[in-house]
Amino acid sequence: MTPPEKYLFAWIFPDPSMRMDGQTGYNCAIFRNESARRSSDIILEAEQIAFDKWGPHRLYTYIDQTKIKSANPGYCYKCAGWKYVGLSKGGKHLLAKELP
């Protein structure tokens, strides 16, 4: 979280053998932006921080479209280069960013 607590972004890097969904890479576990910054810029900055700290890896997140106002779930991620992968068993949108 950044002072004065206007946005929050957190990665987790779960052990793939422990995941029931088969996803690998850095998982955006939480993201909230109440600042004036563009969300896509914050996502790109968070990506770079993760790569600098742990090295490059695939990125993914789930978007619960029932909890957002946008008609385009994950729009800010898509603006940052992420792609729609599909729906989870629970109906959430799975977005990912693969390394080139």
mmCIF file of C-alpha atoms in Angstrom:
data_model
loop_
_atom_site.group_PDB
_atom_site.id
_atom_site.type_symbol
_atom_site.label_atom_id
_atom_site.label_comp_id
_atom_site.label_asym_id
_atom_site.label_seq_id
_atom_site.Cartn_x
_atom_site.Cartn_y
_atom_site.Cartn_z
ATOM 1 C CA MET A 1 0.000 0.000 0.000
ATOM 2 C CA THR A 2 1.282 3.444 -0.796
ATOM 3 C CA PRO A 3 1.032 6.531 1.396
ATOM 4 C CA PRO A 4 -1.459 8.032 1.815
ATOM 5 C CA GLU A 5 -3.083 4.669 1.160
ATOM 6 C CA LYS A 6 -4.582 5.428 -2.224
ATOM 7 C CA TYR A 7 -3.769 2.114 -3.902
ATOM 8 C CA LEU A 8 -2.836 -1.416 -2.950
ATOM 9 C CA PHE A 9 -1.259 -4.133 -5.082
ATOM 10 C CA ALA A 10 0.054 -7.487 -3.885
ATOM 11 C CA TRP A 11 1.621 -10.465 -5.647
ATOM 12 C CA ILE A 12 1.787 -14.032 -4.413
ATOM 13 C CA PHE A 13 3.918 -16.743 -6.000
ATOM 14 C CA PRO A 14 2.197 -19.967 -5.018
ATOM 15 C CA ASP A 15 3.707 -23.398 -5.410
ATOM 16 C CA PRO A 16 2.125 -24.764 -8.629
ATOM 17 C CA SER A 17 1.755 -28.197 -7.045
ATOM 18 C CA MET A 18 -0.524 -26.652 -4.414
ATOM 19 C CA ARG A 19 -2.844 -24.920 -6.898
ATOM 20 C CA MET A 20 -6.058 -26.662 -7.830
ATOM 21 C CA ASP A 21 -6.526 -24.480 -10.929
ATOM 22 C CA GLY A 22 -3.218 -25.391 -12.588
ATOM 23 C CA GLN A 23 -2.092 -21.764 -12.886
ATOM 24 C CA THR A 24 1.599 -20.887 -12.642
ATOM 25 C CA GLY A 25 3.432 -17.626 -12.114
ATOM 26 C CA TYR A 26 2.916 -14.499 -10.061
ATOM 27 C CA ASN A 27 -0.691 -14.096 -8.983
ATOM 28 C CA CYS A 28 -2.113 -10.636 -8.386
ATOM 29 C CA ALA A 29 -3.922 -11.463 -5.167
ATOM 30 C CA ILE A 30 -5.355 -7.988 -4.550
ATOM 31 C CA PHE A 31 -5.501 -4.680 -6.379
ATOM 32 C CA ARG A 32 -7.389 -1.563 -5.388
ATOM 33 C CA ASN A 33 -6.861 1.911 -6.810
ATOM 34 C CA GLU A 34 -8.447 4.985 -5.287
ATOM 35 C CA SER A 35 -5.749 7.360 -6.489
ATOM 36 C CA ALA A 36 -5.722 9.673 -9.487
ATOM 37 C CA ARG A 37 -3.181 7.399 -11.237
ATOM 38 C CA ARG A 38 -4.237 5.202 -14.115
ATOM 39 C CA SER A 39 -4.682 1.644 -12.905
ATOM 40 C CA SER A 40 -2.831 0.261 -15.926
ATOM 41 C CA ASP A 41 0.239 2.344 -14.979
ATOM 42 C CA ILE A 42 0.143 0.947 -11.439
ATOM 43 C CA ILE A 43 -0.102 -2.597 -12.808
ATOM 44 C CA LEU A 44 2.908 -2.046 -15.090
ATOM 45 C CA GLU A 45 4.888 -0.619 -12.166
ATOM 46 C CA ALA A 46 3.937 -3.597 -9.969
ATOM 47 C CA GLU A 47 5.055 -5.972 -12.744
ATOM 48 C CA GLN A 48 8.460 -4.312 -12.916
ATOM 49 C CA ILE A 49 8.863 -4.429 -9.136
ATOM 50 C CA ALA A 50 8.092 -8.173 -9.161
ATOM 51 C CA PHE A 51 10.513 -8.848 -12.033
ATOM 52 C CA ASP A 52 13.264 -6.807 -10.366
ATOM 53 C CA LYS A 53 12.813 -8.657 -7.086
ATOM 54 C CA TRP A 54 12.105 -12.248 -8.215
ATOM 55 C CA GLY A 55 12.886 -12.391 -11.939
ATOM 56 C CA PRO A 56 10.577 -12.585 -14.940
ATOM 57 C CA HIS A 57 7.612 -14.942 -14.834
ATOM 58 C CA ARG A 58 4.073 -15.350 -16.133
ATOM 59 C CA LEU A 59 1.448 -13.127 -14.464
ATOM 60 C CA TYR A 60 -2.216 -13.904 -13.818
ATOM 61 C CA THR A 61 -5.253 -12.743 -11.891
ATOM 62 C CA TYR A 62 -8.933 -13.431 -11.503
ATOM 63 C CA ILE A 63 -11.600 -10.753 -11.912
ATOM 64 C CA ASP A 64 -14.994 -11.181 -10.277
ATOM 65 C CA GLN A 65 -17.194 -9.252 -12.689
ATOM 66 C CA THR A 66 -20.040 -9.186 -10.143
ATOM 67 C CA LYS A 67 -17.923 -6.965 -7.874
ATOM 68 C CA ILE A 68 -16.910 -4.290 -10.381
ATOM 69 C CA LYS A 69 -18.749 -1.539 -12.228
ATOM 70 C CA SER A 70 -17.009 -1.915 -15.593
ATOM 71 C CA ALA A 71 -18.766 -3.648 -18.469
ATOM 72 C CA ASN A 72 -15.304 -4.847 -19.546
ATOM 73 C CA PRO A 73 -13.898 -6.929 -16.645
ATOM 74 C CA GLY A 74 -10.165 -6.416 -16.258
ATOM 75 C CA TYR A 75 -10.017 -3.435 -18.605
ATOM 76 C CA CYS A 76 -7.103 -1.847 -16.737
ATOM 77 C CA TYR A 77 -5.126 -5.114 -16.981
ATOM 78 C CA LYS A 78 -5.923 -5.363 -20.693
ATOM 79 C CA CYS A 79 -4.587 -1.809 -21.143
ATOM 80 C CA ALA A 80 -1.373 -3.068 -19.495
ATOM 81 C CA GLY A 81 -1.047 -5.892 -22.034
ATOM 82 C CA TRP A 82 -2.832 -8.709 -20.229
ATOM 83 C CA LYS A 83 -5.100 -11.095 -22.174
ATOM 84 C CA TYR A 84 -8.364 -12.791 -21.342
ATOM 85 C CA VAL A 85 -7.697 -16.533 -20.907
ATOM 86 C CA GLY A 86 -11.125 -17.843 -19.965
ATOM 87 C CA LEU A 87 -13.505 -18.336 -17.083
ATOM 88 C CA SER A 88 -12.730 -20.095 -13.832
ATOM 89 C CA LYS A 89 -15.008 -22.852 -12.544
ATOM 90 C CA GLY A 90 -16.605 -20.177 -10.361
ATOM 91 C CA GLY A 91 -17.223 -17.862 -13.326
ATOM 92 C CA LYS A 92 -14.441 -15.339 -12.693
ATOM 93 C CA HIS A 93 -12.500 -13.922 -15.623
ATOM 94 C CA LEU A 94 -8.943 -15.254 -15.777
ATOM 95 C CA LEU A 95 -6.445 -12.777 -17.240
ATOM 96 C CA ALA A 96 -2.756 -13.466 -17.834
ATOM 97 C CA LYS A 97 0.343 -11.853 -19.225
ATOM 98 C CA GLU A 98 2.816 -14.236 -20.762
ATOM 99 C CA LEU A 99 6.475 -13.381 -21.150
ATOM 100 C CA PRO A 100 7.657 -12.806 -24.736
#
